[in-house]
mmCIF file of C-alpha atoms in Angstrom:
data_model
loop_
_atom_site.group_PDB
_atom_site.id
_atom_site.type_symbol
_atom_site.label_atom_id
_atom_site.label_comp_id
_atom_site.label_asym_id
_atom_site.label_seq_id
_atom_site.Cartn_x
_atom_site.Cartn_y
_atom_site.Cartn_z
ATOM 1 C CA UNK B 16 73.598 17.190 -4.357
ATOM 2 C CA UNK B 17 70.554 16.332 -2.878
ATOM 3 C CA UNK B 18 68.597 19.504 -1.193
ATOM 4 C CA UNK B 19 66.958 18.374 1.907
ATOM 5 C CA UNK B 20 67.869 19.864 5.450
ATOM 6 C CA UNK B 21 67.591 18.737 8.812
ATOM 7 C CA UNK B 22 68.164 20.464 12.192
ATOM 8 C CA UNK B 23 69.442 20.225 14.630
ATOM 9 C CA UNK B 24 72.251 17.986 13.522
ATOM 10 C CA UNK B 25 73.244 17.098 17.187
ATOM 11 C CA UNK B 26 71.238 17.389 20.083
ATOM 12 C CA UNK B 27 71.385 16.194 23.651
ATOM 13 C CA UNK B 28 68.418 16.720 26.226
ATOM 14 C CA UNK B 29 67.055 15.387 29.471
ATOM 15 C CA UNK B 30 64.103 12.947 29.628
ATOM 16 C CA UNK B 31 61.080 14.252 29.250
ATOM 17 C CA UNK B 32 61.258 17.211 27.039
ATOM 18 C CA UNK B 33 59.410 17.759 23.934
ATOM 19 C CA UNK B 34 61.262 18.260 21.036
ATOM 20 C CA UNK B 35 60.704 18.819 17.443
ATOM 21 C CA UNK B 36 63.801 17.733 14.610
ATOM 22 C CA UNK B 37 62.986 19.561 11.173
ATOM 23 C CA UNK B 38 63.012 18.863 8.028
ATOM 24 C CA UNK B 39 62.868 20.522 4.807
ATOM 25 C CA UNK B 40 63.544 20.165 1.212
ATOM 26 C CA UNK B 41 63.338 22.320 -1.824
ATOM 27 C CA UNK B 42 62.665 19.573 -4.577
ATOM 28 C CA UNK B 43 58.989 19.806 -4.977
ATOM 29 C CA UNK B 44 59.167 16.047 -4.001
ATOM 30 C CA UNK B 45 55.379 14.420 -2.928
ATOM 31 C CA UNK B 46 56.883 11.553 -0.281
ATOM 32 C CA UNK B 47 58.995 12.103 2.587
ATOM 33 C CA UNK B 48 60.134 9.968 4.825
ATOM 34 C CA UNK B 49 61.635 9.242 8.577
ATOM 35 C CA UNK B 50 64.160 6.772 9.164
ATOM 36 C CA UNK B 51 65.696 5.682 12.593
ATOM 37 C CA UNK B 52 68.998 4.422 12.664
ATOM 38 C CA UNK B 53 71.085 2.947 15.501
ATOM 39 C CA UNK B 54 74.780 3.163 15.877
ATOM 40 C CA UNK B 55 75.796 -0.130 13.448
ATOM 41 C CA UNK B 56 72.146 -1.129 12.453
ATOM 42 C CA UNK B 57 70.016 -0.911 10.008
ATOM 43 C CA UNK B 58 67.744 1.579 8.700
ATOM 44 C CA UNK B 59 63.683 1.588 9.793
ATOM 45 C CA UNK B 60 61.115 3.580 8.609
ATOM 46 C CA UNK B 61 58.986 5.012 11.167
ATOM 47 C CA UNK B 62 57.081 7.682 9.261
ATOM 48 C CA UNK B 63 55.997 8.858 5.599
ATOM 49 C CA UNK B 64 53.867 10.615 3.931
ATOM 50 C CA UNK B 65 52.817 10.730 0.268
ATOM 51 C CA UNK B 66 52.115 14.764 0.348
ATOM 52 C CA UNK B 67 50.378 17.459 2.552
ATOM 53 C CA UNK B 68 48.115 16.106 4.828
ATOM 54 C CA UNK B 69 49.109 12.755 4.730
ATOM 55 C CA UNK B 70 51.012 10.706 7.207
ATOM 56 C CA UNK B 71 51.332 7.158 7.945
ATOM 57 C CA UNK B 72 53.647 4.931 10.415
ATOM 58 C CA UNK B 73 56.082 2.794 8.708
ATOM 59 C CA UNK B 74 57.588 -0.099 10.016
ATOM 60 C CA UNK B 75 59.031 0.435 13.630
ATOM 61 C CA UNK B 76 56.581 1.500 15.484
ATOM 62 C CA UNK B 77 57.475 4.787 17.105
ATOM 63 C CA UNK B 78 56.274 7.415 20.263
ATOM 64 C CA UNK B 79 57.001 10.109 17.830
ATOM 65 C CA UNK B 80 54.398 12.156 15.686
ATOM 66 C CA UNK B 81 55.132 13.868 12.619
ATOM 67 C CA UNK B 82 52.971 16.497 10.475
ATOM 68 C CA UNK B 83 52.942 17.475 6.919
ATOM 69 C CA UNK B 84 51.008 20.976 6.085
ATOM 70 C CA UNK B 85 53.639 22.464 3.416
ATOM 71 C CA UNK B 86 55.358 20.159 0.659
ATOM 72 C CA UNK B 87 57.988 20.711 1.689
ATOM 73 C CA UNK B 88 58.175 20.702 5.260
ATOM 74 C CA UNK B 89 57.825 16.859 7.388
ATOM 75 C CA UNK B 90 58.981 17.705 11.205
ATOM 76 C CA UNK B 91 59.216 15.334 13.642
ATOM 77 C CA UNK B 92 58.274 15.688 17.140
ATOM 78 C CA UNK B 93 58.485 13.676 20.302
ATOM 79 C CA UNK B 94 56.268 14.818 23.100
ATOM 80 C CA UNK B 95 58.247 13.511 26.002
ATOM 81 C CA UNK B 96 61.770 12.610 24.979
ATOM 82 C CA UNK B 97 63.206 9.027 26.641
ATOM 83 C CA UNK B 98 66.654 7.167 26.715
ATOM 84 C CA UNK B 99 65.588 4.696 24.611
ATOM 85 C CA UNK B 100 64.690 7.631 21.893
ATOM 86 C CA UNK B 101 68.292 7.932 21.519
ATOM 87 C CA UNK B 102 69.187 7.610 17.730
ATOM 88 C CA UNK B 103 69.975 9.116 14.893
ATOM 89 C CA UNK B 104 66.893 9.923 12.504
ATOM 90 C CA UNK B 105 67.338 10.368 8.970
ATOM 91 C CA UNK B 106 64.710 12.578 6.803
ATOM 92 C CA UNK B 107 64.214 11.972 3.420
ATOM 93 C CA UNK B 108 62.144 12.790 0.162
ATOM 94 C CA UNK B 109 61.144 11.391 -3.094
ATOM 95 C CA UNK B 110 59.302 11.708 -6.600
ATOM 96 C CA UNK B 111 55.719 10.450 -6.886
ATOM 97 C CA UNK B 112 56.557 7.456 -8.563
ATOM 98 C CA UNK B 113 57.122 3.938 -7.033
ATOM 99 C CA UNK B 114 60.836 3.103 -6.773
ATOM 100 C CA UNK B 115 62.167 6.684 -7.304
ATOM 101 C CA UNK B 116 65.366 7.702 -6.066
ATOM 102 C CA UNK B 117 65.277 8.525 -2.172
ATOM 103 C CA UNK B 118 66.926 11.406 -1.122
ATOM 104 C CA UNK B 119 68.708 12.153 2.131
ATOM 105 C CA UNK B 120 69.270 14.652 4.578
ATOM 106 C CA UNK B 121 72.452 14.704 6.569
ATOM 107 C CA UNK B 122 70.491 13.313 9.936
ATOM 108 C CA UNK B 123 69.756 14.582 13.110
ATOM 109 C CA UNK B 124 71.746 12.850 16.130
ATOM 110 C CA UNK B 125 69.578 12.840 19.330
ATOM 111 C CA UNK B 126 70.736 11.800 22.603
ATOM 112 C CA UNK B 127 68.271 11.874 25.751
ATOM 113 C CA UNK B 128 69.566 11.898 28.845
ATOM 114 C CA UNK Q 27 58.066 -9.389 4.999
ATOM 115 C CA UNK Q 28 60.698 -8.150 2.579
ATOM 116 C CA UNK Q 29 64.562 -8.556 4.254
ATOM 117 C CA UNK Q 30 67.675 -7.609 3.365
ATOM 118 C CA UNK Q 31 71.033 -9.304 4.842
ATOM 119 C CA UNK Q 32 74.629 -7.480 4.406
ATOM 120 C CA UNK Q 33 76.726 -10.651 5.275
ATOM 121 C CA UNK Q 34 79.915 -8.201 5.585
ATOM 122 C CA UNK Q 35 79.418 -6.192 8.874
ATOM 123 C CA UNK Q 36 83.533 -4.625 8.719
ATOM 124 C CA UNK Q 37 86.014 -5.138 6.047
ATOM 125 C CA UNK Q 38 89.147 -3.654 5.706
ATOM 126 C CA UNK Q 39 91.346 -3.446 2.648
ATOM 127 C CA UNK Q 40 94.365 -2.029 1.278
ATOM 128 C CA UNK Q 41 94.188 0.611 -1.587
ATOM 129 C CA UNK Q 42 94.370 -0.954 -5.315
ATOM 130 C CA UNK Q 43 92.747 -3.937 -3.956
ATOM 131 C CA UNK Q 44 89.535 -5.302 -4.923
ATOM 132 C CA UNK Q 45 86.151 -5.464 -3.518
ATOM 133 C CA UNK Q 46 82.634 -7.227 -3.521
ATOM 134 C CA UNK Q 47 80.205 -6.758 -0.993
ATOM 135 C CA UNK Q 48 77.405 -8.822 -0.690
ATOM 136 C CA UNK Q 49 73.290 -8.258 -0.421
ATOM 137 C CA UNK Q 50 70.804 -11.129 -0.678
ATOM 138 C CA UNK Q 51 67.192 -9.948 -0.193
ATOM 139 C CA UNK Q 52 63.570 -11.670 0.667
ATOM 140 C CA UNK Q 53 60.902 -11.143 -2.071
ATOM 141 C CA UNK Q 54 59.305 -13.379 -4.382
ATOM 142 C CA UNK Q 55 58.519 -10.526 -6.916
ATOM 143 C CA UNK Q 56 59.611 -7.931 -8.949
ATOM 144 C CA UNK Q 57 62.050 -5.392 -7.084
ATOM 145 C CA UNK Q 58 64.363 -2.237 -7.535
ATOM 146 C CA UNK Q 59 67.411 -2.463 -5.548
ATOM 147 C CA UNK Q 60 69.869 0.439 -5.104
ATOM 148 C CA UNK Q 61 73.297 0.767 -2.790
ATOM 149 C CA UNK Q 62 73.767 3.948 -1.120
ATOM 150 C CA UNK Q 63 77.001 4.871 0.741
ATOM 151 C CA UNK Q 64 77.798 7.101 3.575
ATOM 152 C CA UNK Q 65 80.624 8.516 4.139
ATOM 153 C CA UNK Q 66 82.283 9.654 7.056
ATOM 154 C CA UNK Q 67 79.898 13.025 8.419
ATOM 155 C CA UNK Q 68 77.755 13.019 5.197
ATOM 156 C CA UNK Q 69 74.391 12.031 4.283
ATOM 157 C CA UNK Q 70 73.424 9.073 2.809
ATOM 158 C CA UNK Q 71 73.506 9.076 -0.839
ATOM 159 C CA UNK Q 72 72.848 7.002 -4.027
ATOM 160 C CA UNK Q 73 75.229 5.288 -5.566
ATOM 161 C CA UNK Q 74 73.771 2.979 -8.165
ATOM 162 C CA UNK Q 75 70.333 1.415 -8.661
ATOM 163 C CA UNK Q 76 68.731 -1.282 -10.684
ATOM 164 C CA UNK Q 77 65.193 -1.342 -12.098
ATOM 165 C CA UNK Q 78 65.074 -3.604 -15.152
ATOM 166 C CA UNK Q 79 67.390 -4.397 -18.229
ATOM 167 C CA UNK Q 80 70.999 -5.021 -17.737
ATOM 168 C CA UNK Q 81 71.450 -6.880 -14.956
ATOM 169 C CA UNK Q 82 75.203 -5.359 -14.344
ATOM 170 C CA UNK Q 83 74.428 -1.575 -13.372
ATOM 171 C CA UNK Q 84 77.591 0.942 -13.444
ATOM 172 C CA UNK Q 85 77.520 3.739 -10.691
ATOM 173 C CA UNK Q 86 79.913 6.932 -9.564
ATOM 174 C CA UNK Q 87 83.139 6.519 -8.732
ATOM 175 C CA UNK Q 88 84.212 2.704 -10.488
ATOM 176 C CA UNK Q 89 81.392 1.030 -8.612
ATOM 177 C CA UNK Q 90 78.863 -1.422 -10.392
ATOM 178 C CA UNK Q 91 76.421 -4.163 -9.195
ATOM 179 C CA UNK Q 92 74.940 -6.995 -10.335
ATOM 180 C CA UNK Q 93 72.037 -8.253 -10.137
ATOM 181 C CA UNK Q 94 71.348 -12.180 -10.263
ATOM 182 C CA UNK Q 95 67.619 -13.452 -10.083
ATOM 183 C CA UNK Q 96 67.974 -16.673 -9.509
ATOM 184 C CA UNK Q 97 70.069 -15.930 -6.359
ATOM 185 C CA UNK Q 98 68.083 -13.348 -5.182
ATOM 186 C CA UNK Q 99 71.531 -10.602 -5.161
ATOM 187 C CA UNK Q 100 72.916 -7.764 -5.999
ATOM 188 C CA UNK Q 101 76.392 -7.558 -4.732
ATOM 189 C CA UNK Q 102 78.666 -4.186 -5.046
ATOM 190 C CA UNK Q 103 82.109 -4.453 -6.397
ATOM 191 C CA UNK Q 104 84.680 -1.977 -7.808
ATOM 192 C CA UNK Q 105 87.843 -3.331 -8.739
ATOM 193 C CA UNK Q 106 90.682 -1.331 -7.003
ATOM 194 C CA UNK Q 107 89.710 0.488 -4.342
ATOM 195 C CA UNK Q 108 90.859 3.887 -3.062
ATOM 196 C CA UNK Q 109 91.410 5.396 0.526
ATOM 197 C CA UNK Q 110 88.451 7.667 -0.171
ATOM 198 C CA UNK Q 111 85.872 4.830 -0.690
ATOM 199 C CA UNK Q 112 86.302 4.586 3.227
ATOM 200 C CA UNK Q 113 82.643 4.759 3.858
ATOM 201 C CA UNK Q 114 79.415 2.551 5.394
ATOM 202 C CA UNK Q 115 77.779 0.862 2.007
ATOM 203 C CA UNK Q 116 73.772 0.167 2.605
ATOM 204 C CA UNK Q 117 72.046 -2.480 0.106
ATOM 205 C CA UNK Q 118 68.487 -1.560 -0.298
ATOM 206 C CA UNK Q 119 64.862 -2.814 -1.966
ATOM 207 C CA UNK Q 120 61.741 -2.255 -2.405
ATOM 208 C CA UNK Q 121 58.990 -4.039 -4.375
ATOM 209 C CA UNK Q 122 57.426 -2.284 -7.617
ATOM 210 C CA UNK Q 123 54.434 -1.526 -6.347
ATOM 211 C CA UNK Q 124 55.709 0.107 -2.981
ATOM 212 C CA UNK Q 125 57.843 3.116 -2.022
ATOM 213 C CA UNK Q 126 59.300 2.021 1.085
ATOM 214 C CA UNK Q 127 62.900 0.960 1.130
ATOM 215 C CA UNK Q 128 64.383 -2.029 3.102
ATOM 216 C CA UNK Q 129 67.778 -1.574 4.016
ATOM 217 C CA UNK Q 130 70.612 -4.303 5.033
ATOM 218 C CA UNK Q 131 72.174 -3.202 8.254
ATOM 219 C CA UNK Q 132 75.735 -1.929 6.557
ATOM 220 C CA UNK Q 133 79.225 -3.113 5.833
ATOM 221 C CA UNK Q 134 81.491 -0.566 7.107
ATOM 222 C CA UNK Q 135 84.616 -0.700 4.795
ATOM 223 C CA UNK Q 136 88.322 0.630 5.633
ATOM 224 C CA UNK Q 137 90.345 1.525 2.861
ATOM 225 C CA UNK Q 138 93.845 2.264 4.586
ATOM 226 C CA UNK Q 139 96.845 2.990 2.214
#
């Protein structure tokens, strides 16, 4: 059982309100990471970072910022929240070496209205 | 770029019968592949993964892949299937010098009995 949590789990908001999903896992693990997922798609990596103080953008390119000053703590936040931000985002967290097992958190479901 | 394609998008199934799902992926080089599954309400989580020697990998619960160079696959198969292996199954890759994974976009699979 992997131990990485997210919250919320569900939220719905209007447009333009900041908001900030959490993350957090008690592994020690260097790299996190933030997927998006659409209903029936695939999964795209929109954040990482390979320990404290370091963030990158991953593949889908993304209004959201995220921050890493503890190990094990990778929040996400979006400034000024949009229909089209409307996803699910998945958090995750490995070990330092290339091709480790990625672990997952149970996902945050965000819906902007 | 790196791809994966998951050519089964929905397949449904009785219990006891048997199942292969299929993953191709795009890279020339040398790659770790893994399946994850999620099941209904939980996180995404590993279910078997390849990084080098035998090319037919055995996972939890029955499952096993394969992995064929030449073809550039790893396709998922267990057997006989049960109504709890009602889940979305996620094909994934990423080269040995990176940490990000690719994923396929899913094959939801209904096990009914």
């Amino acid at each position: 059982e992997a131990d990485i949590y997210q919250t919320p789990r569900y939220l719905v908001i209007g447009t333009g309100k900041k908001i900030t999903l959490e993350c957090s896992q008690t592994m020690g693990h260097d790299k996190m990471y933030w997927y998006q997922q659409d209903p029936g798609m695939e999964l795209h990596l929109i954040h990482y970072s390979y320990g404290v103080n370091s963030t990158e953008k991953g593949d889908l390119s993304s209004e959201s910022t995220v921050s890493r000053i503890r190990t094990e703590h990778f929040p996400l936040t979006l400034e000024s929240a949009r229909p089209s931000h409307t996803s699910q985002y998945l958090c995750a967290s490995s070990e330092g070496h290339a091709g480790n097992t990625i672990y997952f958190g149970e996902g945050s479901w965000l819906t902007v209205v | 770029a790196q791809s994966v394609s998951q050519h089964n998008h929905h397949v449904i199934l009785s219990e006891a019968a048997s199942l292969e799902l299929g993953c191709n992926y795009s890279y020339g080089g040398t790659v770790n592949l893994f399946w994850y599954v999620q099941y209904p309400g939980q996180h995404l989580q590993l279910l078997l993964k390849y990084f080098s020697g035998d090319p037919l990998v055995k996972g939890i619960k029955g499952f096993e892949a394969e992995f064929i160079k030449s073809k550039f696959s790893f396709n998922l198969r267990k057997p006989s299937v049960q109504w709890s292996d009602t889940a979305e199954y996620f094909c994934a890759v990423n080269a040995h010098n990176t940490d990000k994974l690719i994923f396929g976009t899913g094959t939801r699979l209904q096990v009914f009995p």
